[in-house]
């Protein structure tokens, strides 16, 4: 029997063909972060910090109103760069801050974007540095992204909604708003998205839409098979790989439905999630969702067996030292059922299976692909993948084997999405 290390070496020996990578890393991106007047300016501090942490170069520009809510000193300290607040700033040699700041930017992100500022943008007004810079930016190369923030009545007002529609028609990327309690005490739509949500939106923005038009159904996490109301059988799957795939597929433009066993992970933004506990519940949820999907990725670690007769009440010790007898029945094979469905057989549903093995990965993954009847099977070493933030994958299809070397699950998920997009013909593969 091979050790885990030997199996990993086996992965590394397999073909090392270059992987097409997403370019959605924020590291090295030059982002002009514009702040306009609104209480949500306090969230811009956290946003700036998150962007810098991800390796982005952040240049802050603030309107006079924004400076009423948060000081340029704070934003300078967080961004590590002097803040610009006026078009008359004499620090620029040519006195053209609006040109100099926008020419090399990868994007201008206005967060918060006030109702008033959006109204100005649609008219091309340019009476202070930030709006002047937006108007003067090269349209083709410097995208403008807005994170609106305002009171719910202001957001719902036809004038604001008209302005949002016009901004979108002009090519501006207007993010959605959050819902909840507002600084004014009212509750409703209009809050600025949280910093981490905006960071997610930026990743999505820079991701090629290789799964546009696809509906991806994913299972993730472990299942839990009850023995009695307080005890059960489960496994060490954390759900991280399945959730990372859901996020990557969403970034790539797909509609994503995620059916998750019991995990403690937040739902990726824009993903529909159904929580289940047992293999039978996961099976039923998948049966409901599969007719709408065009891609099915079975990343869940489904329990193969469940206790034959789960007790209705807690099983008690009776003091005799005798242990309870447990007998098991086999759970339905969710992946095999879907893979053998008419839609999958007719090429309308592309199925991807996972194999969590402890040894002889290549051999087991190859055999499992045939047994499950799937075009693509992703092998990994269970013990060195469960619960970890990184992993190494072995892709097995009818043509052969491809290795995705050890990397973060985030990166591997993005690579897997590209591999799937190539196989369903959603992206052109250039021969090298
Ligand atoms: N799977 C499934 N339903 C099951 C068991 C497994 O959908 N009842 C799926 C998993 O989500 C995974 C693939 O089948 O995509 C392989 O799972 P794995 O546990 O590695 O294989 P098993 O079929 O259970 O075989 P074994 O445990 O003998 O290796």
Coordinates of C-alpha atoms and ligand atoms in Angstrom, one line a residue:
X1 CA 0.0 0.0 0.0
X2 CA 1.3 3.5 -0.9
X3 CA 1.8 6.2 1.8
X4 CA 0.1 9.6 1.3
X5 CA 3.5 11.1 0.3
X6 CA 4.0 8.5 -2.3
X7 CA 0.5 9.1 -3.7
X8 CA 1.2 12.8 -3.9
X9 CA 4.4 12.1 -5.7
X10 CA 2.3 10.0 -8.1
X11 CA 0.2 13.1 -8.8
X12 CA 3.3 15.2 -9.4
X13 CA 4.6 12.8 -12.0
X14 CA 1.5 13.1 -14.1
X15 CA 1.4 15.6 -17.0
X16 CA 2.2 19.2 -16.1
X17 CA 0.5 21.0 -19.0
X18 CA 0.1 24.6 -18.3
X19 CA -3.2 25.7 -16.8
X20 CA -5.2 28.7 -18.1
X21 CA -5.5 31.0 -15.1
X22 CA -8.1 33.5 -14.0
X23 CA -6.7 37.0 -13.8
X24 CA -8.9 38.0 -11.0
X25 CA -6.2 38.4 -8.3
X26 CA -6.4 41.8 -6.7
X27 CA -2.6 41.6 -6.1
X28 CA -0.9 44.4 -8.1
X29 CA -4.2 45.9 -9.3
X30 CA -4.2 49.7 -9.2
X31 CA -7.5 50.8 -7.7
X32 CA -8.6 54.4 -7.3
X33 CA -10.9 54.3 -4.3
X34 CA -13.3 57.3 -4.4
X35 CA -15.4 58.3 -1.4
X36 CA -18.4 60.5 -1.6
X37 CA -20.5 61.9 1.3
X38 CA -22.4 59.3 3.4
X39 CA -22.3 57.5 6.7
X40 CA -21.1 54.4 4.9
X41 CA -17.7 56.1 4.6
X42 CA -16.8 54.3 7.8
X43 CA -17.0 51.0 5.8
X44 CA -14.6 52.5 3.2
X45 CA -11.9 52.3 5.8
X46 CA -12.3 48.5 6.2
X47 CA -12.6 48.2 2.4
X48 CA -9.4 50.1 1.8
X49 CA -7.7 47.8 4.4
X50 CA -9.0 44.7 2.7
X51 CA -7.9 45.8 -0.7
X52 CA -4.4 46.6 0.5
X53 CA -4.3 43.3 2.3
X54 CA -5.1 41.5 -1.0
X55 CA -2.1 43.3 -2.5
X56 CA -3.9 46.1 -4.4
X57 CA -2.4 49.5 -4.8
X58 CA -5.0 51.9 -3.5
X59 CA -5.2 55.6 -4.3
X60 CA -7.9 57.3 -2.3
X61 CA -9.8 60.4 -3.7
X62 CA -12.4 62.0 -1.5
X63 CA -15.1 64.6 -2.1
X64 CA -15.5 67.5 0.4
X65 CA -18.7 65.8 1.7
X66 CA -16.8 62.5 2.3
X67 CA -14.3 64.3 4.4
X68 CA -17.2 65.3 6.7
X69 CA -17.6 61.6 7.6
X70 CA -14.0 60.3 7.7
X71 CA -10.7 62.1 7.6
X72 CA -8.2 61.9 4.8
X73 CA -5.6 61.2 7.5
X74 CA -7.4 57.9 8.3
X75 CA -7.6 56.9 4.6
X76 CA -3.9 57.9 4.0
X77 CA -2.8 55.7 6.9
X78 CA -4.8 52.8 5.6
X79 CA -3.9 53.1 1.9
X80 CA -0.3 54.1 2.6
X81 CA -0.6 56.9 0.0
X82 CA -1.4 60.6 0.2
X83 CA -5.1 61.3 -0.3
X84 CA -6.4 63.7 -3.0
X85 CA -9.4 65.9 -2.2
X86 CA -9.2 68.8 -4.6
X87 CA -8.6 69.4 -8.3
X88 CA -6.4 72.4 -7.3
X89 CA -3.9 70.1 -5.5
X90 CA -0.5 71.6 -6.3
X91 CA 1.4 68.4 -5.5
X92 CA 0.9 67.2 -9.1
X93 CA 3.7 68.8 -11.3
X94 CA 1.3 69.5 -14.1
X95 CA -1.6 70.3 -11.7
X96 CA -3.8 67.7 -13.5
X97 CA -4.6 65.3 -10.7
X98 CA -7.7 64.2 -12.6
X99 CA -5.6 63.0 -15.5
X100 CA -2.6 61.6 -13.7
X101 CA -4.7 59.6 -11.2
X102 CA -6.9 57.9 -13.7
X103 CA -4.5 57.0 -16.6
X104 CA -2.8 54.0 -14.9
X105 CA -5.7 52.8 -12.9
X106 CA -7.1 49.3 -13.4
X107 CA -10.5 50.6 -12.1
X108 CA -12.1 53.5 -10.3
X109 CA -14.2 52.2 -7.4
X110 CA -16.6 54.7 -5.8
X111 CA -17.6 53.4 -2.3
X112 CA -19.8 54.8 -1.0
X113 CA -21.4 56.3 -4.1
X114 CA -24.1 58.8 -2.9
X115 CA -27.4 59.4 -4.7
X116 CA -26.2 63.0 -5.4
X117 CA -22.9 61.7 -6.9
X118 CA -24.6 59.3 -9.2
X119 CA -27.0 62.0 -10.4
X120 CA -23.9 64.1 -11.2
X121 CA -22.2 61.3 -13.1
X122 CA -25.1 60.7 -15.5
X123 CA -24.9 64.4 -16.6
X124 CA -21.2 64.3 -17.0
X125 CA -20.7 67.0 -14.3
X126 CA -17.2 67.7 -13.3
X127 CA -17.1 70.4 -10.6
X128 CA -14.8 68.7 -8.2
X129 CA -11.9 66.2 -8.5
X130 CA -13.7 62.9 -8.2
X131 CA -16.4 63.5 -10.8
X132 CA -13.9 65.3 -13.0
X133 CA -11.7 62.2 -12.8
X134 CA -14.6 59.9 -13.7
X135 CA -15.4 62.0 -16.7
X136 CA -11.8 62.2 -17.8
X137 CA -11.0 58.5 -17.4
X138 CA -10.2 56.5 -20.6
X139 CA -13.6 54.7 -21.1
X140 CA -12.2 51.6 -22.8
X141 CA -9.5 50.8 -20.3
X142 CA -10.5 52.1 -16.9
X143 CA -13.8 50.7 -15.7
X144 CA -16.0 52.6 -13.2
X145 CA -17.5 50.6 -10.4
X146 CA -20.0 52.1 -7.9
X147 CA -21.1 50.8 -4.5
X148 CA -24.2 52.9 -3.8
X149 CA -25.1 53.8 -0.2
X150 CA -28.2 55.8 0.9
X151 CA -31.4 55.9 2.8
X152 CA -34.0 53.3 1.6
X153 CA -36.4 56.0 0.3
X154 CA -33.6 57.7 -1.7
X155 CA -32.6 54.3 -3.2
X156 CA -36.2 53.4 -4.1
X157 CA -36.9 56.9 -5.6
X158 CA -37.7 56.7 -9.3
X159 CA -35.0 59.4 -9.9
X160 CA -32.3 57.2 -8.3
X161 CA -33.5 54.1 -10.1
X162 CA -33.5 56.0 -13.4
X163 CA -30.0 57.2 -12.7
X164 CA -28.8 53.6 -11.9
X165 CA -30.3 52.4 -15.2
X166 CA -28.7 55.2 -17.1
X167 CA -25.3 54.6 -15.4
X168 CA -25.5 50.9 -16.4
X169 CA -26.4 51.9 -20.0
X170 CA -23.3 54.1 -20.0
X171 CA -21.2 51.1 -19.2
X172 CA -20.8 51.8 -15.4
X173 CA -20.7 48.7 -13.2
X174 CA -23.2 49.5 -10.5
X175 CA -23.2 47.0 -7.6
X176 CA -26.3 46.1 -5.7
X177 CA -27.1 47.4 -2.2
X178 CA -27.5 45.6 1.1
X179 CA -30.7 45.3 3.1
X180 CA -31.2 46.0 6.8
X181 CA -31.1 48.6 9.5
X182 CA -29.9 52.0 8.4
X183 CA -28.0 54.8 10.2
X184 CA -31.2 56.9 10.1
X185 CA -33.1 54.2 12.1
X186 CA -35.1 53.0 9.1
X187 CA -34.9 49.5 7.7
X188 CA -34.7 48.6 4.0
X189 CA -32.6 48.5 0.9
X190 CA -29.8 51.0 0.4
X191 CA -27.0 50.1 2.8
X192 CA -23.6 49.9 1.2
X193 CA -22.4 46.3 0.7
X194 CA -19.9 45.1 3.4
X195 CA -16.2 45.4 2.6
X196 CA -15.8 41.7 2.0
X197 CA -18.8 41.6 -0.3
X198 CA -17.3 44.4 -2.4
X199 CA -14.0 42.5 -2.5
X200 CA -15.9 39.4 -3.8
X201 CA -17.6 41.6 -6.4
X202 CA -14.2 42.8 -7.6
X203 CA -13.0 39.3 -7.9
X204 CA -16.1 38.4 -9.9
X205 CA -15.7 41.6 -12.0
X206 CA -12.2 40.5 -13.2
X207 CA -13.1 36.9 -13.8
X208 CA -13.6 35.8 -17.5
X209 CA -17.2 34.7 -17.9
X210 CA -16.4 31.2 -19.1
X211 CA -19.6 29.6 -17.6
X212 CA -22.0 32.3 -18.8
X213 CA -25.4 30.8 -19.6
X214 CA -24.7 27.6 -17.5
X215 CA -26.6 26.5 -14.4
X216 CA -24.2 24.6 -12.1
X217 CA -25.5 22.3 -9.4
X218 CA -22.9 21.4 -6.7
X219 CA -23.0 19.1 -3.7
X220 CA -20.6 19.9 -0.9
X221 CA -19.6 18.9 2.7
X222 CA -20.3 15.8 4.6
X223 CA -23.6 14.1 5.3
X224 CA -24.8 13.2 8.8
X225 CA -26.5 9.8 9.3
X226 CA -28.5 9.7 12.6
X227 CA -28.1 6.8 15.0
X228 CA -30.5 8.4 17.5
X229 CA -31.7 12.1 18.1
X230 CA -28.3 13.0 19.6
X231 CA -25.8 10.8 17.9
X232 CA -24.8 10.2 14.3
X233 CA -22.1 9.2 11.8
X234 CA -20.4 11.8 9.7
X235 CA -16.9 12.4 8.2
X236 CA -14.2 15.1 8.2
X237 CA -15.2 16.9 5.0
X238 CA -15.3 20.7 5.7
X239 CA -17.1 21.6 2.5
X240 CA -14.3 24.1 1.6
X241 CA -13.6 22.6 -1.9
X242 CA -17.3 22.5 -2.9
X243 CA -17.9 26.0 -1.6
X244 CA -14.8 27.3 -3.5
X245 CA -16.1 25.7 -6.7
X246 CA -19.5 27.3 -6.1
X247 CA -17.8 30.7 -5.7
X248 CA -15.6 30.2 -8.7
X249 CA -18.5 29.1 -10.9
X250 CA -20.5 32.2 -9.8
X251 CA -17.5 34.4 -10.6
X252 CA -17.4 32.8 -14.0
X253 CA -20.9 33.9 -14.8
X254 CA -22.9 30.7 -14.0
X255 CA -26.1 30.5 -12.1
X256 CA -25.1 28.3 -9.1
X257 CA -27.2 26.1 -6.8
X258 CA -25.3 24.6 -3.9
X259 CA -26.6 21.7 -1.8
X260 CA -24.6 21.5 1.3
X261 CA -24.3 19.0 4.2
X262 CA -23.7 20.3 7.7
X263 CA -20.8 22.8 7.5
X264 CA -20.0 26.1 9.1
X265 CA -19.2 28.1 6.0
X266 CA -20.8 31.3 4.8
X267 CA -22.7 31.1 1.5
X268 CA -20.7 32.5 -1.4
X269 CA -22.3 35.7 -2.7
X270 CA -24.9 35.2 -5.4
X271 CA -25.2 31.4 -4.8
X272 CA -28.5 29.7 -4.0
X273 CA -28.0 27.3 -1.1
X274 CA -30.0 24.5 0.2
X275 CA -28.9 22.9 3.5
X276 CA -29.4 19.2 4.1
X277 CA -28.2 16.7 6.7
X278 CA -28.4 13.1 5.5
X279 CA -27.5 11.4 2.2
X280 CA -31.2 10.7 1.5
X281 CA -32.0 14.4 1.9
X282 CA -29.1 15.3 -0.3
X283 CA -30.3 12.8 -2.9
X284 CA -33.9 14.3 -2.9
X285 CA -32.6 17.9 -3.1
X286 CA -30.4 16.9 -6.1
X287 CA -33.3 15.1 -7.8
X288 CA -35.3 18.3 -7.5
X289 CA -32.6 20.6 -8.8
X290 CA -30.9 18.4 -11.5
X291 CA -33.6 18.9 -14.2
X292 CA -32.7 22.6 -14.3
X293 CA -28.9 22.2 -14.3
X294 CA -26.5 22.0 -17.2
X295 CA -23.4 21.0 -15.1
X296 CA -23.5 18.8 -11.9
X297 CA -20.4 18.7 -9.7
X298 CA -20.6 16.1 -6.9
X299 CA -18.0 17.4 -4.4
X300 CA -19.8 16.1 -1.3
X301 CA -18.4 13.3 0.9
X302 CA -21.6 11.4 1.0
X303 CA -21.9 8.6 3.6
X304 CA -22.0 5.3 1.9
X305 CA -24.2 3.7 4.6
X306 CA -26.8 4.9 7.2
X307 CA -27.9 3.1 10.3
X308 CA -30.8 0.8 9.3
X309 CA -33.1 1.8 12.1
X310 CA -32.3 5.2 13.6
X311 CA -33.8 5.2 17.2
X312 CA -36.5 7.7 17.8
X313 CA -35.2 8.3 21.4
X314 CA -31.7 8.6 22.8
X315 CA -30.2 5.1 23.2
X316 CA -29.5 4.7 27.0
X317 CA -26.8 2.7 28.7
X318 CA -28.5 0.1 30.9
X319 CA -25.5 -0.6 33.1
X320 CA -25.0 -4.1 31.8
X321 CA -21.9 -3.2 29.8
X322 CA -23.6 -4.4 26.6
X323 CA -23.1 -2.2 23.5
X324 CA -25.9 -1.5 21.0
X325 CA -26.0 -3.4 17.8
X326 CA -25.8 -1.2 14.7
X327 CA -26.7 -2.5 11.3
X328 CA -26.5 -0.4 8.1
X329 CA -28.1 0.0 4.7
X330 CA -26.5 1.5 1.7
X331 CA -27.3 5.0 0.7
X332 CA -28.3 5.8 -2.9
X333 CA -25.4 6.9 -5.1
X334 CA -26.4 10.4 -6.0
X335 CA -23.8 11.0 -8.6
X336 CA -24.3 7.7 -10.4
X337 CA -28.1 8.2 -10.4
X338 CA -27.7 11.7 -12.0
X339 CA -25.0 10.5 -14.4
X340 CA -27.3 7.8 -15.7
X341 CA -30.3 10.1 -16.1
X342 CA -31.6 10.8 -19.6
X343 CA -30.4 14.4 -19.6
X344 CA -26.8 13.4 -18.7
X345 CA -26.8 10.6 -21.3
X346 CA -28.1 13.0 -24.0
X347 CA -25.3 15.4 -23.2
X348 CA -27.5 18.0 -21.7
X349 CA -26.0 17.7 -18.2
X350 CA -22.2 17.5 -17.8
X351 CA -21.4 15.5 -14.7
X352 CA -18.2 15.8 -12.6
X353 CA -17.4 13.4 -9.8
X354 CA -14.9 13.5 -7.0
X355 CA -12.9 10.7 -5.6
X356 CA -11.5 11.0 -2.1
X357 CA -8.9 8.2 -1.7
X358 CA -6.3 7.3 0.8
X359 CA -4.0 5.3 -1.6
X360 CA -3.5 4.3 -5.3
X361 CA -5.3 7.6 -6.4
X362 CA -4.8 7.3 -10.1
X363 CA -6.0 3.7 -10.2
X364 CA -9.0 4.3 -8.1
X365 CA -10.0 7.5 -9.8
X366 CA -9.7 5.9 -13.2
X367 CA -11.9 3.0 -12.2
X368 CA -14.4 5.3 -10.3
X369 CA -14.9 7.5 -13.4
X370 CA -16.0 4.4 -15.4
X371 CA -18.1 3.0 -12.6
X372 CA -19.9 6.3 -12.0
X373 CA -20.4 6.9 -15.7
X374 CA -19.1 10.5 -15.6
X375 CA -17.0 12.3 -18.3
X376 CA -14.7 13.9 -15.7
X377 CA -13.6 12.6 -12.3
X378 CA -11.5 14.7 -9.9
X379 CA -9.3 12.7 -7.6
X380 CA -7.7 13.8 -4.4
X381 CA -6.2 12.4 -1.3
X382 CA -8.9 12.6 1.4
X383 CA -6.8 12.7 4.5
X384 CA -4.6 15.5 3.2
X385 CA -7.5 17.5 1.8
X386 CA -10.3 17.3 4.3
X387 CA -10.5 20.5 6.3
X388 CA -7.4 22.0 4.7
X389 CA -7.2 25.2 2.8
X390 CA -5.1 23.7 0.1
X391 CA -5.2 20.5 -2.0
X392 CA -3.8 18.8 -5.1
X393 CA -6.1 17.4 -7.8
X394 CA -5.9 14.8 -10.5
X395 CA -8.3 15.2 -13.4
X396 CA -9.2 12.0 -15.1
X397 CA -11.2 11.9 -18.4
X398 CA -11.5 9.7 -21.4
X399 CA -8.4 11.2 -22.9
X400 CA -6.2 10.7 -19.9
X401 CA -5.0 12.4 -16.8
X402 CA -4.1 16.0 -15.9
X403 CA -2.6 17.2 -12.6
X404 CA -3.6 20.4 -10.9
X405 CA -0.6 20.7 -8.5
X406 CA -1.0 21.6 -4.8
X407 CA -2.5 25.1 -4.4
X408 CA -5.2 26.8 -2.4
X409 CA -8.7 25.4 -2.9
X410 CA -9.7 28.8 -4.2
X411 CA -7.1 28.6 -7.0
X412 CA -7.9 24.9 -7.7
X413 CA -11.6 25.7 -7.9
X414 CA -10.9 28.4 -10.5
X415 CA -8.7 26.0 -12.5
X416 CA -11.3 23.3 -12.4
X417 CA -14.0 25.7 -13.6
X418 CA -11.8 26.5 -16.6
X419 CA -11.2 22.8 -17.3
X420 CA -15.0 22.2 -17.2
X421 CA -15.6 25.2 -19.5
X422 CA -13.1 23.8 -22.0
X423 CA -14.8 20.4 -21.9
X424 CA -18.3 21.7 -22.5
X425 CA -17.0 24.0 -25.3
X426 CA -17.7 27.3 -23.5
X427 CA -14.2 28.5 -24.2
X428 CA -12.0 28.0 -27.1
X429 CA -8.8 26.0 -26.4
X430 CA -5.8 27.3 -28.3
X431 CA -3.3 24.6 -29.3
X432 CA 0.2 25.6 -28.1
Ligands
LIG1 N1 -21.2 10.0 -4.2 C1 -22.6 10.3 -4.3 N2 -23.4 9.5 -3.5 C2 -22.9 8.5 -2.7 C3 -21.6 8.3 -2.7 C4 -20.7 9.1 -3.4 O1 -23.0 11.2 -5.0 N3 -23.8 7.8 -2.0 C5 -20.3 10.8 -5.1 C6 -19.4 11.8 -4.3 O2 -19.9 13.0 -4.1 C7 -18.2 11.8 -5.2 C8 -18.2 10.4 -5.9 O3 -19.5 9.9 -5.8 O4 -18.4 12.7 -6.3 C9 -17.2 9.4 -5.3 O5 -17.4 9.4 -3.9 P1 -16.4 8.5 -3.0 O6 -16.9 8.5 -1.6 O7 -15.0 8.8 -3.3 O8 -16.7 7.1 -3.7 P2 -17.7 5.9 -3.4 O9 -18.6 5.8 -4.6 O10 -18.4 6.2 -2.1 O11 -16.7 4.7 -3.3 P3 -15.7 4.2 -2.2 O12 -16.2 4.9 -0.9 O13 -15.8 2.8 -2.2 O14 -14.4 4.7 -2.6

